[in-house]
CSV table of C-alpha atoms (C1' of nucleotides) in Angstrom, one decimal:
chain,number,residue,atom,x,y,z
X,1,UNK,CA,26.3,10.5,-21.4
X,2,UNK,CA,23.6,10.4,-24.4
X,3,UNK,CA,24.4,7.4,-26.6
X,4,UNK,CA,23.1,5.9,-29.9
X,5,UNK,CA,19.2,6.9,-30.6
X,6,UNK,CA,16.8,4.3,-30.2
X,7,UNK,CA,15.1,2.8,-33.3
X,8,UNK,CA,11.6,1.7,-34.4
X,9,UNK,CA,12.5,-1.9,-34.2
X,10,UNK,CA,13.4,-1.4,-30.0
X,11,UNK,CA,9.6,0.2,-29.7
X,12,UNK,CA,8.4,-3.2,-32.0
X,13,UNK,CA,8.0,-5.6,-29.4
X,14,UNK,CA,6.0,-6.8,-26.5
X,15,UNK,CA,5.0,-3.3,-24.8
X,16,UNK,CA,5.9,-4.7,-20.9
X,17,UNK,CA,9.6,-5.6,-22.2
X,18,UNK,CA,10.1,-2.4,-23.6
X,19,UNK,CA,8.7,-0.6,-20.4
X,20,UNK,CA,11.4,-2.3,-18.4
X,21,UNK,CA,13.7,-1.3,-20.8
X,22,UNK,CA,13.6,1.8,-21.1
X,23,UNK,CA,14.4,2.8,-17.5
X,24,UNK,CA,17.8,4.3,-17.9
X,25,UNK,CA,17.9,5.6,-20.9
X,26,UNK,CA,17.7,9.2,-22.1
X,27,UNK,CA,14.6,11.1,-23.2
X,28,UNK,CA,16.0,14.3,-25.7
X,29,UNK,CA,14.4,17.4,-26.9
X,30,UNK,CA,15.5,20.9,-27.4
X,31,UNK,CA,19.1,20.9,-25.4
X,32,UNK,CA,17.6,19.2,-22.7
X,33,UNK,CA,18.0,15.4,-21.4
X,34,UNK,CA,16.4,13.3,-19.0
X,35,UNK,CA,17.3,9.9,-17.5
X,36,UNK,CA,13.7,8.0,-17.7
X,37,UNK,CA,13.4,6.6,-13.8
X,38,UNK,CA,9.2,5.3,-14.1
X,39,UNK,CA,7.1,3.7,-17.1
X,40,UNK,CA,4.1,2.3,-16.9
X,41,UNK,CA,2.7,0.0,-20.2
X,42,UNK,CA,-0.5,-0.2,-21.6
X,43,UNK,CA,-1.5,-3.0,-23.6
X,44,UNK,CA,-4.6,-3.5,-26.4
X,45,UNK,CA,-6.2,-6.2,-23.9
X,46,UNK,CA,-6.3,-3.9,-20.7
X,47,UNK,CA,-8.8,-2.5,-19.9
X,48,UNK,CA,-6.6,0.8,-18.6
X,49,UNK,CA,-5.5,1.5,-22.3
X,50,UNK,CA,-7.4,3.7,-24.2
X,51,UNK,CA,-7.2,1.5,-26.9
X,52,UNK,CA,-9.4,-0.9,-25.3
X,53,UNK,CA,-12.8,0.2,-27.0
X,54,UNK,CA,-11.3,-0.1,-30.6
X,55,UNK,CA,-9.6,-3.4,-29.5
X,56,UNK,CA,-13.7,-4.6,-29.3
X,57,UNK,CA,-14.3,-2.4,-32.8
X,58,UNK,CA,-11.6,-4.7,-34.3
X,59,UNK,CA,-13.3,-7.5,-33.6
X,60,UNK,CA,-16.5,-6.8,-35.5
X,61,UNK,CA,-14.0,-6.2,-38.4
X,62,UNK,CA,-13.8,-2.5,-37.8
X,63,UNK,CA,-10.9,-0.5,-38.3
X,64,UNK,CA,-9.6,1.7,-35.0
X,65,UNK,CA,-11.2,5.6,-34.6
X,66,UNK,CA,-10.3,8.3,-32.4
X,67,UNK,CA,-7.5,9.4,-30.7
X,68,UNK,CA,-6.3,5.8,-29.8
X,69,UNK,CA,-5.6,4.8,-33.6
X,70,UNK,CA,-2.4,6.1,-33.1
X,71,UNK,CA,-1.8,2.7,-30.8
X,72,UNK,CA,-2.2,0.6,-34.1
X,73,UNK,CA,0.0,2.3,-36.2
X,74,UNK,CA,3.8,1.8,-36.5
X,75,UNK,CA,5.6,1.7,-33.2
X,76,UNK,CA,8.4,4.0,-32.3
X,77,UNK,CA,5.9,7.3,-32.3
X,78,UNK,CA,4.6,9.6,-30.0
X,79,UNK,CA,1.7,9.6,-28.2
X,80,UNK,CA,0.5,12.8,-26.3
X,81,UNK,CA,-2.6,13.4,-25.0
X,82,UNK,CA,-4.2,15.6,-22.7
X,83,UNK,CA,-5.5,14.9,-19.4
X,84,UNK,CA,-7.9,16.2,-17.4
X,85,UNK,CA,-8.0,18.8,-19.2
X,86,UNK,CA,-4.3,20.3,-18.1
X,87,UNK,CA,-1.7,17.8,-18.2
X,88,UNK,CA,0.0,16.6,-22.0
X,89,UNK,CA,1.5,12.9,-21.0
X,90,UNK,CA,3.9,11.2,-23.0
X,91,UNK,CA,3.6,8.1,-24.4
X,92,UNK,CA,5.6,5.7,-26.7
X,93,UNK,CA,3.8,3.7,-29.3
X,94,UNK,CA,5.4,-0.3,-29.1
X,95,UNK,CA,4.6,-3.5,-30.3
X,96,UNK,CA,4.5,-4.1,-34.4
X,97,UNK,CA,2.1,-2.4,-36.4
X,98,UNK,CA,-1.7,-3.4,-36.6
X,99,UNK,CA,-1.0,-4.4,-33.1
X,100,UNK,CA,-1.8,-1.6,-29.8
X,101,UNK,CA,0.2,-0.6,-27.0
X,102,UNK,CA,2.0,1.8,-25.5
X,103,UNK,CA,4.3,2.8,-22.6
X,104,UNK,CA,3.8,6.3,-20.2
X,105,UNK,CA,7.0,8.0,-18.9
X,106,UNK,CA,5.9,8.8,-16.2
X,107,UNK,CA,9.2,10.5,-14.4
X,108,UNK,CA,12.8,11.6,-15.3
X,109,UNK,CA,16.0,12.6,-13.8
X,110,UNK,CA,17.5,15.4,-15.6
X,111,UNK,CA,21.4,15.0,-16.8
X,112,UNK,CA,21.5,18.2,-19.2
X,113,UNK,CA,19.7,21.2,-19.6
X,114,UNK,CA,18.9,22.0,-16.2
X,115,UNK,CA,18.8,26.2,-16.3
X,116,UNK,CA,16.1,25.5,-19.3
X,117,UNK,CA,14.3,23.5,-17.2
X,118,UNK,CA,14.6,26.1,-14.3
X,119,UNK,CA,12.8,28.4,-16.7
X,120,UNK,CA,9.9,26.2,-17.5
X,121,UNK,CA,9.1,24.9,-14.0
X,122,UNK,CA,10.5,28.3,-12.1
X,123,UNK,CA,8.3,28.0,-9.1
X,124,UNK,CA,8.8,23.7,-8.2
X,125,UNK,CA,11.9,22.4,-6.2
X,126,UNK,CA,14.5,20.4,-8.3
X,127,UNK,CA,13.1,17.1,-6.8
X,128,UNK,CA,9.6,18.2,-8.1
X,129,UNK,CA,10.1,19.3,-11.3
X,130,UNK,CA,10.2,16.3,-13.6
X,131,UNK,CA,8.8,13.9,-11.0
X,132,UNK,CA,5.9,13.0,-12.5
X,133,UNK,CA,4.0,12.5,-16.3
X,134,UNK,CA,2.4,16.0,-15.8
X,135,UNK,CA,5.5,17.8,-15.0
X,136,UNK,CA,8.3,15.9,-17.0
X,137,UNK,CA,6.6,17.2,-20.1
X,138,UNK,CA,5.9,20.7,-19.3
X,139,UNK,CA,9.5,20.7,-17.8
X,140,UNK,CA,11.0,19.8,-21.8
X,141,UNK,CA,8.4,21.4,-23.7
X,142,UNK,CA,6.6,18.2,-25.1
X,143,UNK,CA,3.3,19.3,-26.0
X,144,UNK,CA,0.5,18.3,-28.7
X,145,UNK,CA,2.8,19.3,-31.5
X,146,UNK,CA,4.9,15.8,-31.1
X,147,UNK,CA,1.6,13.6,-31.4
X,148,UNK,CA,2.5,11.1,-34.0
X,149,UNK,CA,6.2,12.1,-34.5
X,150,UNK,CA,8.5,9.3,-34.9
X,151,UNK,CA,11.4,9.1,-32.0
X,152,UNK,CA,13.7,7.2,-34.5
X,153,UNK,CA,14.3,11.1,-36.5
X,154,UNK,CA,12.2,14.1,-35.1
X,155,UNK,CA,13.6,16.4,-32.6
X,156,UNK,CA,12.1,14.5,-29.6
X,157,UNK,CA,13.6,11.1,-29.1
X,158,UNK,CA,15.2,8.4,-26.9
X,159,UNK,CA,18.5,7.5,-26.3
X,160,UNK,CA,20.7,5.0,-25.1
X,161,UNK,CA,23.1,5.9,-21.4
X,162,UNK,CA,26.5,5.8,-22.1
X,163,UNK,CA,27.2,6.2,-18.5
X,164,UNK,CA,27.8,3.4,-16.3
X,165,UNK,CA,23.9,3.4,-14.7
X,166,UNK,CA,22.8,0.6,-12.0
X,167,UNK,CA,19.7,1.0,-10.3
X,168,UNK,CA,17.8,-1.5,-8.9
X,169,UNK,CA,14.1,-2.1,-10.8
X,170,UNK,CA,11.4,-2.0,-8.6
X,171,UNK,CA,7.6,-3.4,-10.2
X,172,UNK,CA,4.2,-2.4,-9.0
X,173,UNK,CA,0.6,-1.6,-10.0
X,174,UNK,CA,0.5,1.3,-12.1
X,175,UNK,CA,-1.3,5.0,-10.8
X,176,UNK,CA,-4.5,7.3,-10.8
X,177,UNK,CA,-6.2,4.2,-12.8
X,178,UNK,CA,-9.5,2.7,-11.5
X,179,UNK,CA,-9.3,-0.7,-13.8
X,180,UNK,CA,-7.3,-3.6,-13.9
X,181,UNK,CA,-5.4,-2.2,-10.9
X,182,UNK,CA,-4.3,-5.7,-10.6
X,183,UNK,CA,-1.7,-6.0,-13.4
X,184,UNK,CA,1.7,-5.5,-12.0
X,185,UNK,CA,3.0,-3.1,-14.9
X,186,UNK,CA,4.5,-0.2,-13.2
X,187,UNK,CA,8.1,0.3,-13.6
X,188,UNK,CA,10.8,2.4,-11.6
X,189,UNK,CA,14.0,2.7,-10.5
X,190,UNK,CA,14.1,2.3,-6.4
X,191,UNK,CA,15.8,4.9,-4.3
X,192,UNK,CA,15.7,7.4,-6.6
X,193,UNK,CA,14.0,10.7,-5.6
X,194,UNK,CA,12.7,11.5,-9.2
X,195,UNK,CA,10.3,8.9,-9.1
X,196,UNK,CA,6.8,9.9,-8.7
X,197,UNK,CA,5.1,10.1,-5.5
X,198,UNK,CA,2.1,8.6,-6.1
X,199,UNK,CA,1.4,5.4,-4.6
X,200,UNK,CA,-0.9,2.9,-6.3
X,201,UNK,CA,-4.4,3.0,-4.4
K,1,DA,C1',-26.8,16.9,-28.0
K,2,DG,C1',-25.3,17.0,-23.2
K,3,DA,C1',-23.3,14.7,-19.5
K,4,DA,C1',-19.9,11.8,-17.5
K,5,DT,C1',-15.1,10.8,-17.3
K,6,DG,C1',-9.6,10.7,-16.5
K,7,DA,C1',-2.6,7.3,-17.4
K,8,DT,C1',-2.9,14.9,-12.8
K,9,DC,C1',-0.6,19.1,-10.3
K,10,DC,C1',-1.4,22.6,-7.2
K,11,DT,C1',-3.1,24.9,-3.2
K,12,DC,C1',-4.9,25.0,0.7
K,13,DT,C1',-5.8,22.9,5.7
E,1,DG,C1',-5.8,14.8,2.5
E,2,DA,C1',-9.4,17.3,0.5
E,3,DG,C1',-10.8,20.0,-4.0
E,4,DG,C1',-11.1,22.8,-7.7
E,5,DA,C1',-8.7,23.5,-13.1
E,6,DT,C1',-10.7,23.0,-17.6
E,7,DC,C1',-11.3,19.6,-22.1
E,8,DA,C1',-11.2,15.3,-25.9
E,9,DT,C1',-13.4,11.5,-26.3
E,10,DT,C1',-16.6,8.6,-24.9
E,11,DC,C1',-21.1,7.0,-23.4
E,12,DT,C1',-25.7,8.0,-22.8
E,13,DC,C1',-30.2,9.6,-24.5
DNA sequence: AGAATGATCCTCT
DNA sequence: GAGGATCATTCTC
């Protein structure tokens, strides 16, 4: 089930390509493993991306600042940030170092450690435990302490799946953003109950 | 220094 | 379907 761990080289590529290829891979942390079924791509020239402002700064010869500076660093590190003051959202930094980009993990399907997930989200129905970006971080125990950590050699990582897996990949606009809504950079597995219920506006 | 903003989720109606 | 929770970052004065 849990196969070879993805290395930094996997993430040091085009963000949209990484977002698509992450579907079907397995996110692992502390005895819990879950198959990725929904992702979104964010790039430096994308107004919806946190690094967009830093992209403008860089054109003036200044170095990136703030929380999104990490998006310019080496690929394959976790970018975890607090959203709406409530939820931790988990991303993976992409593109070669010096170029910004990230893939948001929006939904996963538990394959191992479901008892732990059940303990962390006791009141939620099984299908509602990991079908959203804020829910999966809670279910897997991902938080601010993972921000900036390398997935290649850390306790939190993504692995290839050894199980036969054939899902139809569907594309749509991204969820919950107000800018660049025309970019079809959300990828998810068709007819999977763990995909988030959100729909592009 | 103060205000606005958001890659969401849960609890009602 | 609507609204509140809650806070780091970013924008505006």
